[in-house]
């Protein structure tokens, strides 16, 4: 029983790592690298060299005007669809809606996706990113906390340079889930003349104090781990315990009790071991720990801190007010929050939609119904496939 | 601005520590001590001596049949109403509904409330409790993790001994919020012939895996603090950082964004300091930290771990199933969850209500509407004052 349950939660976590529920046959994709130099951050700092990974599905047309950019979520990466090899057990996380004939139809569109700056998993062989774990050319050592604070605008600006390197000047659409939705919205605010359509899935337009504080709960266990050592752990024992706790919190908060209780039905208040001794854990805690520890092997503690900060600092446009930022949007916009989301609750997307509507934007709002909570933006996205297809026409 | 906000959140936290919103004139109350020896826990262990504090409001009648027991929440204590001295800035946490002429009318009822075992704040001069910080008579040193795991049933059994010491054999009602609701329900299951009415406010009947995992997030930072030292920190540096993080999580999860964003409106995604340097915090984080650190001075780390465990282990009746447990209830029951509660969500109380209704119990269910979330069970309880008054007739 314990083993079956562990298997279920492991599969669920593998899904979260960037795969899809549907075992459809997927196209093969190749991870590529983009390099740019002397990148100036939104905060005015210089990064000597930025490297990020990217991949694409479908064909770029001659006019280079059939491009859809997919922007990834907090613990995700560029792998939105397809498989890297025939033997890959799972395709990219949105394979259910990206592919030939699918909602985001690669027979029509050139769909491109890149790893962000400060990606959570610099140690994942399939991720290419630049962040505190990267070598600072000025010292020959990892940046650590000397890496500048980066924002969602910086993620967007790296993507813009990548697209320009391919001769792409305009996006048919930009689509992202969770932190990806922040990038999608920021694209339409920062470069209103370059974006025709924007889809925000399980997203927000501005971090409010509750969200800032909730995200901080992911940073705190890392900074509390003595091995973190103010960010100077490269070449030493990294803060694995802190990262594991952070990943555990992320996993838990991304799920609604409806699904969490189903996946962890082997655990209950009546377990004998935790009754016998305060040192014993409930089955669900051991399983969450084990899954998070496995997940933590690819993660970098400082990268998680920088990702948390980028999300906390997000206000679309990074200007005087959210209203001022959103007033720049020319793209048609579609907001798809998840009704049961306990992390980025629907009121956040609703607020952006209300402002845009009042400003006369062609904006739409629909809630995803599902048992997953925040993760409905990944696992229940098929329920909005037709809506997405229609919006992209 | 920062100072005003800090003041607001401090007051909010003081409320959470066991006070009420209403600055009504309150009766003076006196904290008393109850001692019992050779207490056998539900798990079959022996505690040589149990001491708990208690207090009462109103007069016990001759028949001793006008008794209402109030059971306290996780971070609370016996101080449900009144003031200890004229100069006390705040009365007990439910003073809005307990007092002469109020919903729980002390002109009619003898209202009694006690500190639980393993109370969060053994270092609070107004709390008397027995737990891991207490001296183990077998060793002359604090129990630490040698203290047996205790359950909500044990909290109830200590209260039963206290009541018996006063000659009280039957309860007109037992009423509790949050962890207090667990005790209230357990009273009606364990001693169905002694309880006539039960009110569960922001409560549940059984910890499900999601709740077990969520509560564990309060234990994890304590166990991750090197000063915790497997529970052996008495006479040494206690794990203050871990306790502070635990208290911060409790504070945050007990509030809905509706109120949290109001109280912390001075903080925003546009703050300059967190943009300049990754080491700088948002205002809201500094304020949460400061308030939690202040709160942590009275708390004991091991006591929090034991409280978490008691809540995680809760299934009404501690028997074969929740249905079997609830089938023993003879009391009329009233469930008052908070509509916006993100911690013990309304589905938990709804489940207990549904089972009791199906079993033919005289049960009622109403949701508290308010901006606080879980804390609506304390701060918005006045909105259910008439319902409570009527139910207690």
XYZ file of C-alpha atoms in Angstrom:
786
model
C 0.000 0.000 0.000
C 2.759 2.412 0.977
C 4.674 1.532 -2.155
C 1.717 2.062 -4.468
C 1.092 5.417 -2.928
C 4.702 6.427 -3.200
C 4.578 5.501 -6.847
C 1.467 7.621 -7.377
C 2.973 10.672 -5.761
C 6.242 10.193 -7.614
C 4.402 10.145 -10.906
C 2.472 13.239 -9.842
C 5.734 14.979 -9.082
C 7.287 13.906 -12.347
C 4.277 15.514 -14.019
C 4.995 18.673 -12.086
C 8.587 18.582 -13.275
C 7.377 19.292 -16.731
C 5.373 16.502 -18.231
C 1.832 15.882 -19.296
C -0.877 13.471 -18.283
C -1.590 12.299 -21.772
C 0.496 9.498 -23.161
C 0.033 10.708 -26.725
C 2.726 10.206 -29.300
C 4.800 13.360 -29.350
C 7.219 14.955 -31.739
C 10.933 14.788 -30.951
C 12.470 18.074 -29.853
C 15.992 19.293 -29.349
C 17.292 21.522 -26.575
C 19.348 24.409 -27.899
C 21.411 27.157 -26.300
C 21.193 30.931 -26.664
C 24.058 33.145 -25.520
C 24.088 36.915 -25.165
C 26.640 39.237 -23.624
C 26.543 42.402 -21.526
C 22.941 41.994 -20.479
C 21.653 44.989 -18.524
C 19.030 44.106 -15.927
C 15.874 46.089 -15.216
C 17.616 47.143 -11.988
C 20.523 48.567 -13.998
C 23.117 45.882 -13.257
C 25.295 44.144 -15.819
C 25.516 40.390 -16.404
C 28.588 39.707 -18.530
C 27.189 36.596 -20.175
C 23.704 35.120 -20.203
C 23.083 31.560 -21.392
C 19.615 30.032 -21.559
C 18.246 26.864 -23.117
C 15.381 26.856 -25.585
C 13.396 24.529 -27.811
C 10.757 24.861 -30.521
C 7.921 22.890 -32.088
C 6.549 23.426 -35.607
C 8.036 25.470 -38.435
C 8.818 29.171 -38.587
C 7.157 30.587 -41.735
C 8.915 32.900 -44.146
C 7.242 36.024 -42.802
C 8.258 34.892 -39.300
C 4.821 35.934 -38.098
C 3.472 32.584 -36.904
C 5.298 32.551 -33.549
C 3.792 31.586 -30.191
C 6.038 31.958 -27.159
C 5.458 29.686 -24.160
C 6.828 30.958 -20.843
C 7.416 28.491 -18.015
C 6.317 28.210 -14.391
C 8.426 28.427 -11.205
C 9.744 24.868 -11.099
C 9.483 24.259 -14.838
C 11.748 24.788 -17.811
C 11.555 25.151 -21.585
C 10.224 21.630 -22.059
C 6.590 22.462 -22.787
C 5.873 19.734 -25.351
C 7.339 16.791 -27.241
C 10.030 14.357 -26.111
C 13.796 14.622 -26.259
C 14.073 10.966 -27.287
C 11.785 8.066 -28.159
C 12.521 6.549 -24.770
C 11.472 9.589 -22.736
C 8.739 8.384 -20.380
C 6.830 11.683 -20.502
C 6.490 14.584 -22.897
C 6.694 18.287 -21.976
C 4.193 19.664 -19.453
C 1.647 21.114 -21.914
C 1.928 18.393 -24.550
C -1.839 17.999 -24.221
C -2.364 21.369 -25.924
C 0.814 21.862 -27.982
C 1.373 19.745 -31.082
C 0.111 18.958 -34.569
C -3.656 19.598 -34.667
C -3.777 20.455 -30.960
C -5.086 23.697 -29.416
C -1.721 25.345 -29.969
C -1.341 23.801 -33.386
C 2.229 23.210 -34.508
C 0.977 22.595 -38.050
C 0.244 26.313 -38.110
C 2.430 27.875 -35.462
C 6.097 27.970 -34.607
C 6.000 27.433 -30.858
C 9.103 28.386 -28.930
C 9.948 28.121 -25.252
C 13.064 29.026 -23.256
C 14.513 28.427 -19.818
C 14.346 31.564 -17.660
C 17.185 33.273 -15.870
C 17.798 31.840 -12.347
C 15.906 28.656 -13.302
C 15.229 26.451 -10.273
C 17.267 23.547 -11.669
C 20.688 24.589 -12.947
C 21.860 21.055 -12.097
C 19.296 19.455 -14.381
C 21.228 18.304 -17.488
C 18.281 19.444 -19.604
C 18.294 23.011 -18.238
C 20.553 25.843 -19.365
C 20.289 28.958 -17.225
C 22.282 31.814 -15.757
C 22.069 32.757 -12.116
C 23.866 32.681 -8.768
C 25.220 29.186 -9.490
C 26.878 30.421 -12.711
C 30.527 31.426 -12.833
C 31.107 35.154 -12.363
C 33.751 35.984 -14.995
C 35.055 38.751 -12.720
C 36.068 36.250 -10.035
C 36.110 32.862 -11.745
C 33.793 31.626 -8.996
C 30.003 31.222 -8.763
C 28.196 34.534 -8.277
C 26.295 33.443 -5.160
C 24.455 36.460 -3.756
C 26.560 38.832 -5.892
C 24.267 37.933 -8.771
C 21.952 40.920 -9.300
C 18.283 40.720 -8.371
C 16.386 39.911 -11.562
C 12.742 40.527 -12.394
C 10.102 39.060 -14.651
C 10.967 41.924 -17.040
C 14.503 40.515 -17.273
C 13.163 37.063 -18.123
C 11.149 38.749 -20.912
C 14.123 40.759 -22.150
C 16.280 37.641 -22.487
C 13.470 35.988 -24.465
C 13.255 39.082 -26.674
C 16.977 38.851 -27.459
C 16.608 35.150 -28.233
C 13.693 35.836 -30.604
C 15.556 38.692 -32.289
C 18.531 36.368 -32.830
C 16.113 34.229 -34.862
C 14.780 37.243 -36.766
C 11.449 37.185 -34.932
C 10.048 40.655 -34.263
C 6.424 39.932 -33.388
C 4.444 37.312 -31.462
C 1.156 35.879 -32.613
C 0.700 35.032 -28.948
C 2.508 34.571 -25.670
C 1.096 31.957 -23.309
C 2.229 30.944 -19.832
C 1.099 29.254 -16.617
C 1.760 30.601 -13.121
C 5.151 32.392 -13.220
C 4.863 31.900 -16.983
C 1.684 33.991 -16.927
C 3.628 36.828 -15.298
C 6.080 36.754 -18.196
C 3.262 36.574 -20.746
C 1.523 39.616 -19.255
C 4.825 41.491 -18.899
C 5.512 40.900 -22.598
C 2.241 42.620 -23.520
C 2.941 45.543 -21.186
C 6.633 46.048 -21.991
C 6.336 45.468 -25.741
C 2.710 46.197 -26.625
C 3.460 46.513 -30.348
C 5.068 43.104 -30.512
C 2.315 40.975 -28.911
C -1.047 40.256 -30.547
C -2.511 37.846 -28.000
C -1.736 36.975 -24.392
C -3.010 34.014 -22.366
C -2.464 34.054 -18.604
C -3.087 30.643 -17.020
C -3.284 30.443 -13.165
C -1.728 33.894 -13.058
C -1.627 37.311 -11.484
C -0.748 40.863 -12.499
C 0.763 42.013 -9.208
C 2.082 40.324 -6.063
C 0.006 41.456 -3.094
C 1.321 41.301 0.500
C -0.311 37.880 1.079
C 1.412 36.438 -1.993
C 4.731 38.086 -1.075
C 4.515 36.506 2.399
C 3.387 33.123 1.087
C 6.262 32.964 -1.402
C 8.648 33.907 1.402
C 7.761 30.624 3.132
C 9.671 28.899 0.315
C 12.788 30.995 0.902
C 12.848 30.802 4.698
C 13.828 27.122 5.126
C 16.750 27.626 2.742
C 18.106 30.639 4.620
C 17.581 28.778 7.925
C 19.762 25.874 6.781
C 23.288 26.362 8.220
C 24.709 24.884 5.015
C 23.269 27.804 3.073
C 26.038 29.940 4.611
C 24.769 33.247 3.192
C 24.725 31.754 -0.261
C 28.373 30.605 -0.212
C 27.996 26.844 -0.437
C 29.447 26.159 -3.877
C 32.209 23.573 -3.588
C 30.890 22.696 -0.120
C 27.883 20.850 1.289
C 24.804 22.567 -0.198
C 21.672 23.273 1.913
C 19.828 20.151 0.784
C 17.556 20.027 3.831
C 16.408 23.598 3.286
C 15.806 23.061 -0.415
C 13.882 19.871 0.341
C 11.600 21.747 2.732
C 11.082 24.498 0.186
C 10.150 22.003 -2.513
C 7.802 20.230 -0.075
C 5.970 23.493 0.615
C 5.708 24.295 -3.083
C 4.332 20.814 -3.784
C 1.755 21.064 -1.017
C 0.571 24.584 -1.754
C 0.154 23.847 -5.452
C -2.454 21.165 -4.632
C -6.009 21.425 -3.373
C -7.129 18.974 -0.646
C -9.470 17.376 -3.213
C -6.571 15.812 -5.110
C -4.019 15.742 -2.298
C -6.254 13.551 -0.144
C -6.842 11.177 -3.042
C -3.136 10.837 -3.826
C -2.256 10.368 -0.156
C -5.158 8.204 0.917
C -2.793 5.689 2.509
C -2.097 8.211 5.271
C -4.580 9.083 7.989
C -5.076 10.432 11.482
C -5.343 6.831 12.694
C -1.787 5.797 11.831
C -0.128 3.889 14.656
C 3.497 4.982 14.341
C 3.013 8.721 14.950
C 0.858 7.829 17.958
C 3.589 5.640 19.460
C 6.449 8.112 19.270
C 6.766 11.815 18.561
C 9.830 11.040 16.398
C 7.784 8.966 13.917
C 6.239 10.562 10.849
C 2.925 10.038 9.133
C 3.193 8.168 5.828
C 2.232 11.300 3.905
C 5.100 13.249 5.463
C 7.676 10.569 4.639
C 6.384 10.456 1.073
C 6.428 14.219 0.629
C 9.940 14.289 2.072
C 11.205 11.545 -0.224
C 9.666 13.086 -3.334
C 10.955 16.558 -2.437
C 14.429 15.205 -1.676
C 14.536 13.502 -5.081
C 13.393 16.728 -6.706
C 15.939 18.778 -4.775
C 18.912 17.042 -6.417
C 18.572 19.226 -9.555
C 17.707 22.428 -7.689
C 19.965 25.218 -6.503
C 19.098 26.951 -3.236
C 20.111 30.453 -4.332
C 18.232 30.080 -7.603
C 15.059 29.372 -5.617
C 15.652 32.553 -3.571
C 16.057 34.605 -6.753
C 12.947 33.071 -8.310
C 10.952 33.839 -5.168
C 12.200 37.436 -5.313
C 11.352 37.844 -9.029
C 7.784 36.708 -8.324
C 7.467 38.874 -5.195
C 8.634 41.935 -7.148
C 6.147 41.440 -9.955
C 3.832 44.238 -10.922
C 3.007 44.274 -14.633
C 5.007 47.121 -16.130
C 7.083 47.671 -12.957
C 5.875 51.286 -13.041
C 3.820 53.712 -10.979
C 0.779 51.496 -10.659
C -0.794 48.345 -12.050
C -3.386 50.441 -13.870
C -0.634 52.442 -15.576
C 1.136 49.238 -16.597
C -1.947 47.515 -17.955
C -3.013 50.611 -19.881
C -0.135 49.891 -22.259
C -1.508 46.496 -23.326
C -2.680 46.265 -26.951
C -2.903 42.474 -27.164
C -6.189 40.651 -26.795
C -5.990 38.959 -23.396
C -7.425 35.778 -21.914
C -7.235 34.901 -18.209
C -7.671 31.280 -17.127
C -7.286 31.000 -13.335
C -8.153 27.728 -11.567
C -11.292 27.898 -9.430
C -9.722 25.793 -6.655
C -6.305 27.480 -6.685
C -5.089 28.113 -3.112
C -1.764 29.653 -4.180
C -2.515 32.261 -6.863
C -6.201 32.528 -6.091
C -8.642 33.554 -8.834
C -9.109 37.038 -7.340
C -5.627 37.894 -8.636
C -6.454 37.159 -12.295
C -9.903 38.691 -11.801
C -8.297 41.967 -10.743
C -6.177 42.163 -13.924
C -9.198 41.256 -16.054
C -11.361 43.929 -14.389
C -8.784 46.671 -14.934
C -8.193 45.680 -18.559
C -11.938 45.492 -19.235
C -12.439 48.936 -17.759
C -9.617 50.209 -19.949
C -11.357 48.843 -23.039
C -9.048 45.895 -23.673
C -10.450 42.908 -25.569
C -10.169 40.707 -22.518
C -11.772 37.420 -21.503
C -11.928 35.460 -18.250
C -12.821 31.812 -17.630
C -12.065 29.620 -14.626
C -10.589 26.145 -14.972
C -12.633 23.662 -12.951
C -10.668 20.797 -11.461
C -9.510 19.025 -8.306
C -5.837 20.007 -8.478
C -5.963 23.617 -7.368
C -2.997 25.574 -8.761
C -1.866 22.552 -10.758
C -5.117 22.555 -12.727
C -3.234 25.050 -14.906
C -1.094 22.118 -16.032
C -3.131 18.945 -15.491
C -6.593 20.205 -16.414
C -5.540 22.538 -19.228
C -7.218 20.239 -21.791
C -10.581 21.422 -20.479
C -9.760 24.826 -21.979
C -8.223 23.481 -25.217
C -11.090 24.663 -27.422
C -11.153 28.074 -25.776
C -7.410 28.456 -26.375
C -7.689 27.255 -29.988
C -10.480 29.764 -30.661
C -8.612 32.610 -28.945
C -5.543 31.952 -31.107
C -7.478 32.197 -34.399
C 3.817 54.329 7.900
C 5.917 51.317 8.765
C 5.364 51.988 12.435
C 1.617 52.328 12.111
C 1.473 49.102 10.225
C 3.635 47.325 12.733
C 1.308 48.531 15.434
C -1.718 47.209 13.547
C -0.229 43.784 13.067
C 0.968 43.659 16.648
C -2.530 44.362 17.866
C -3.864 41.695 15.525
C -1.385 39.242 17.000
C -2.249 40.219 20.530
C -5.853 39.452 19.602
C -4.721 36.059 18.397
C -2.961 35.506 21.691
C -6.290 35.394 23.369
C -8.143 38.681 23.328
C -11.256 40.102 21.806
C -12.041 42.929 19.430
C -14.597 44.577 21.621
C -13.424 46.983 24.280
C -16.417 46.245 26.475
C -16.132 46.401 30.226
C -15.331 42.901 31.390
C -15.526 41.021 34.626
C -12.328 40.335 36.544
C -11.219 36.730 36.484
C -8.625 34.733 38.351
C -6.320 32.075 36.989
C -6.353 28.916 39.110
C -4.430 25.667 39.068
C -5.612 22.078 38.877
C -3.287 19.218 39.759
C -3.857 15.517 39.199
C -1.498 12.583 39.579
C -0.839 9.369 37.686
C -2.595 10.437 34.549
C -2.853 7.641 31.985
C -2.774 8.834 28.397
C -4.956 7.522 25.588
C -1.804 5.849 24.282
C -1.365 3.995 27.597
C 1.523 6.011 29.016
C 1.748 7.435 32.509
C 2.313 11.086 33.418
C 3.214 11.280 37.096
C 1.778 14.738 37.630
C -0.405 16.937 35.454
C -0.888 20.637 36.219
C -3.134 22.862 34.141
C -4.467 26.373 34.654
C -8.158 27.218 34.541
C -10.554 30.094 35.055
C -14.316 30.546 35.250
C -16.957 33.202 34.649
C -20.395 33.263 36.280
C -21.699 31.180 39.197
C -22.032 27.428 39.529
C -25.605 26.678 40.595
C -26.473 24.231 43.351
C -27.446 21.451 40.986
C -24.145 22.050 39.182
C -26.004 21.667 35.913
C -25.413 25.126 34.393
C -21.882 24.486 33.155
C -20.491 25.463 29.771
C -16.939 24.374 28.992
C -14.847 26.464 26.594
C -11.925 24.668 24.962
C -9.087 26.703 23.481
C -7.373 26.922 20.105
C -3.788 26.007 19.151
C -2.021 29.174 20.248
C -4.581 30.107 22.891
C -5.073 29.361 26.557
C -7.828 29.350 29.177
C -8.323 33.120 28.939
C -11.581 33.136 26.964
C -13.227 36.167 28.613
C -12.833 38.873 31.247
C -9.649 40.565 32.431
C -7.116 39.514 35.042
C -6.823 43.096 36.279
C -8.435 46.475 35.663
C -5.304 47.531 33.787
C -5.337 44.604 31.305
C -5.423 46.175 27.847
C -7.538 43.381 26.354
C -10.038 40.842 27.660
C -10.064 37.113 26.801
C -10.458 36.095 23.155
C -14.225 35.433 23.139
C -15.203 38.238 25.489
C -17.583 39.427 22.758
C -19.807 36.386 23.360
C -19.036 35.379 26.984
C -20.264 37.585 29.812
C -23.336 38.916 31.596
C -26.200 39.114 29.095
C -24.002 37.990 26.201
C -24.582 34.985 23.910
C -22.909 32.697 26.434
C -24.620 34.409 29.349
C -22.683 34.312 32.600
C -25.828 35.469 34.436
C -27.184 32.018 33.647
C -24.194 29.798 33.044
C -21.042 28.858 34.866
C -18.470 29.104 32.078
C -15.183 27.343 32.664
C -12.053 27.100 30.546
C -8.705 25.407 31.097
C -5.236 25.372 29.571
C -4.584 22.182 27.609
C -1.729 19.765 28.043
C 1.363 20.748 25.992
C 0.079 24.319 25.684
C 2.109 26.361 23.180
C 3.246 28.857 25.823
C 4.588 27.224 28.979
C 6.750 30.341 29.439
C 3.730 32.662 29.543
C 3.264 33.604 33.232
C -0.505 33.286 32.702
C -0.331 29.719 31.395
C -0.080 26.559 33.506
C 0.483 23.421 31.472
C 2.273 20.084 31.492
C 4.368 18.911 28.585
C 7.895 18.327 27.323
C 9.140 21.499 29.075
C 7.880 20.190 32.440
C 10.171 18.449 34.904
C 10.092 14.673 34.619
C 10.038 13.505 38.268
C 11.896 10.337 37.232
C 14.948 12.339 36.142
C 14.564 15.769 37.741
C 15.014 17.257 34.244
C 12.586 18.437 31.563
C 10.909 15.554 29.704
C 11.883 16.750 26.231
C 10.861 14.108 23.722
C 10.423 11.538 26.502
C 7.048 13.138 27.151
C 4.430 10.775 25.736
C 2.482 11.688 22.606
C -0.833 13.128 23.766
C -4.103 13.384 21.876
C -7.184 15.574 21.902
C -8.785 12.798 24.001
C -6.136 13.413 26.648
C -6.919 17.140 26.677
C -10.571 16.169 27.250
C -9.715 13.667 29.970
C -7.749 16.255 31.944
C -10.714 18.640 31.652
C -13.003 15.853 32.875
C -10.851 15.337 35.972
C -10.834 19.094 36.601
C -14.644 19.247 36.335
C -15.060 16.199 38.593
C -12.828 17.869 41.181
C -15.450 20.641 41.241
C -18.303 18.150 41.489
C -19.437 18.775 37.913
C -20.730 15.656 36.177
C -22.559 17.058 33.171
C -22.098 19.871 30.639
C -24.915 22.072 29.407
C -22.592 22.681 26.477
C -19.015 22.479 25.310
C -17.852 25.127 22.839
C -14.508 25.575 21.117
C -12.801 27.203 18.152
C -10.269 25.458 15.906
C -8.292 23.012 18.107
C -10.934 23.859 20.718
C -13.596 22.504 18.364
C -11.728 19.210 18.223
C -11.924 18.974 22.003
C -15.591 19.983 22.000
C -16.475 17.263 19.501
C -14.303 14.688 21.271
C -16.158 15.422 24.527
C -19.474 14.524 22.860
C -18.040 11.343 21.358
C -16.066 10.120 24.378
C -18.672 11.052 26.996
C -21.999 11.203 25.159
C -24.031 11.040 28.373
C -22.281 14.041 29.878
C -22.693 16.560 27.030
C -26.031 18.122 26.045
C -24.841 20.561 23.376
C -21.681 20.944 21.320
C -20.594 23.924 19.221
C -17.688 23.467 16.817
C -16.330 26.789 15.514
C -13.849 26.716 12.559
C -13.413 23.023 13.245
C -13.026 19.540 11.869
C -13.831 15.974 12.882
C -10.800 14.263 11.382
C -7.402 15.353 10.093
C -7.125 14.443 6.429
C -3.762 14.011 4.668
C -3.783 17.652 3.431
C -4.311 18.937 6.961
C -1.690 16.548 8.383
C 0.821 17.835 5.811
C -0.129 21.488 6.314
C 0.277 21.234 10.088
C 3.646 19.565 9.547
C 4.888 22.804 7.939
C 4.720 24.302 11.449
C 6.877 21.543 12.930
C 9.507 21.410 10.181
C 11.291 24.742 10.834
C 11.647 23.806 14.508
C 13.218 20.439 13.775
C 15.465 22.062 11.144
C 16.867 24.531 13.696
C 20.236 23.171 14.955
C 19.431 24.575 18.405
C 16.472 22.212 18.620
C 19.007 19.411 19.161
C 16.449 16.581 19.077
C 14.418 18.346 21.723
C 17.270 18.676 24.227
C 17.673 22.435 24.451
C 16.560 23.067 28.019
C 19.271 24.960 29.881
C 20.832 25.809 26.520
C 20.044 28.142 23.618
C 16.496 27.247 22.512
C 15.528 27.060 18.804
C 14.128 30.587 18.651
C 14.587 30.945 14.888
C 12.641 27.751 14.225
C 9.842 28.717 16.601
C 9.670 32.180 15.017
C 9.256 30.652 11.570
C 6.585 28.288 12.861
C 4.659 31.162 14.444
C 4.995 33.177 11.229
C 3.479 30.337 9.207
C 0.623 29.928 11.697
C -0.075 33.678 11.575
C -0.105 33.745 7.789
C -2.186 30.632 7.250
C -4.811 31.756 9.743
C -5.528 34.852 7.626
C -7.264 35.272 4.282
C -5.704 37.668 1.729
C -8.763 39.935 2.201
C -7.624 41.001 5.672
C -3.922 40.286 5.312
C -3.576 42.721 2.411
C -5.436 45.398 4.361
C -3.260 44.991 7.443
C -0.081 44.946 5.380
C -0.951 47.585 2.812
C 2.350 49.389 3.438
C 4.155 46.544 1.665
C 4.036 46.013 -2.083
C 5.722 44.502 -5.121
C 7.128 47.966 -5.899
C 9.299 48.295 -2.794
C 12.790 49.539 -3.610
C 14.911 47.730 -1.014
C 14.161 44.136 -2.100
C 14.850 45.207 -5.691
C 18.262 46.621 -4.785
C 19.631 43.633 -2.928
C 18.586 40.014 -2.501
C 19.469 40.302 1.210
C 16.809 42.976 1.834
C 13.313 42.009 2.938
C 9.917 43.368 2.019
C 8.302 45.404 4.787
C 5.651 42.733 5.290
C 8.307 40.082 5.921
C 10.165 42.205 8.477
C 6.888 42.896 10.244
C 5.800 39.263 10.269
C 9.237 38.306 11.562
C 9.193 40.897 14.336
C 5.686 40.006 15.457
C 6.459 36.277 15.375
C 9.725 36.764 17.255
C 7.883 38.685 19.984
C 5.290 35.950 20.145
C 7.945 33.234 20.269
C 9.330 34.406 23.615
C 6.515 32.622 25.489
C 6.456 29.539 23.287
C 8.259 26.237 23.699
C 9.461 24.467 20.548
C 8.690 20.934 21.740
C 5.236 21.986 22.923
C 4.470 23.180 19.389
C 5.591 19.796 18.012
C 3.297 17.971 20.465
C 0.377 20.271 19.648
C 0.899 19.683 15.930
C 0.909 15.935 16.564
C -2.258 16.025 18.703
C -4.080 17.833 15.897
C -2.685 15.548 13.191
C -3.812 12.465 15.157
C -7.349 13.720 15.600
C -10.242 11.565 14.498
C -13.326 12.032 16.663
C -13.507 8.958 18.895
C -10.040 7.702 17.886
C -11.730 4.462 16.825
C -12.335 2.386 13.727
C -13.798 5.164 11.637
C -15.160 8.688 11.882
C -18.678 7.361 11.306
C -18.303 4.947 14.240
C -17.037 7.767 16.449
C -19.763 10.226 15.530
C -22.497 7.589 15.970
C -21.884 7.845 19.720
C -22.849 11.543 19.878
C -26.057 12.322 21.781
C -25.548 16.088 22.100
C -27.233 18.535 19.784
C -24.464 19.855 17.560
C -23.793 23.128 15.776
C -20.995 23.639 13.258
C -19.800 27.169 12.480
C -16.920 27.054 9.967
C -15.645 30.270 8.357
C -16.479 30.610 4.663
C -13.036 32.076 3.838
C -11.005 29.716 6.019
C -7.883 28.541 4.148
C -6.565 26.405 7.037
C -9.462 24.260 8.281
C -11.612 24.734 5.229
C -15.408 24.490 5.507
C -15.488 21.065 3.828
C -14.078 19.598 7.031
C -16.955 20.793 9.229
C -19.407 20.000 6.424
C -18.249 16.386 6.444
C -18.918 16.010 10.184
C -22.302 17.710 9.800
C -23.288 15.451 6.909
C -22.411 12.271 8.789
C -24.225 13.397 11.950
C -27.283 14.437 9.962
C -27.400 11.078 8.228
C -27.123 9.411 11.622
C -30.169 11.368 12.854
C -28.315 13.787 15.132
C -29.938 17.163 15.823
C -27.216 18.983 13.968
C -26.959 22.432 12.423
C -24.476 24.114 10.083
C -23.908 27.788 9.339
C -20.880 29.526 7.819
C -19.321 32.625 9.365
C -18.878 35.311 6.711
C -15.879 37.551 7.175
C -12.536 38.759 5.784
C -10.266 37.031 8.294
C -10.402 33.443 7.086
C -9.639 31.026 9.927
C -9.523 33.906 12.422
C -13.161 34.758 11.691
C -13.823 32.104 14.345
C -12.439 34.593 16.872
C -12.837 38.075 15.372
C -16.184 37.654 13.616
C -17.825 35.395 16.190
C -20.246 38.201 17.160
C -22.014 37.674 13.838
C -23.155 34.290 15.219
C -23.944 35.533 18.725
C -27.715 35.187 18.338
C -27.383 31.744 16.782
C -25.220 30.628 19.696
C -27.583 32.158 22.271
C -30.540 30.380 20.678
C -28.693 27.061 20.436
C -27.804 27.209 24.128
C -31.455 27.656 25.227
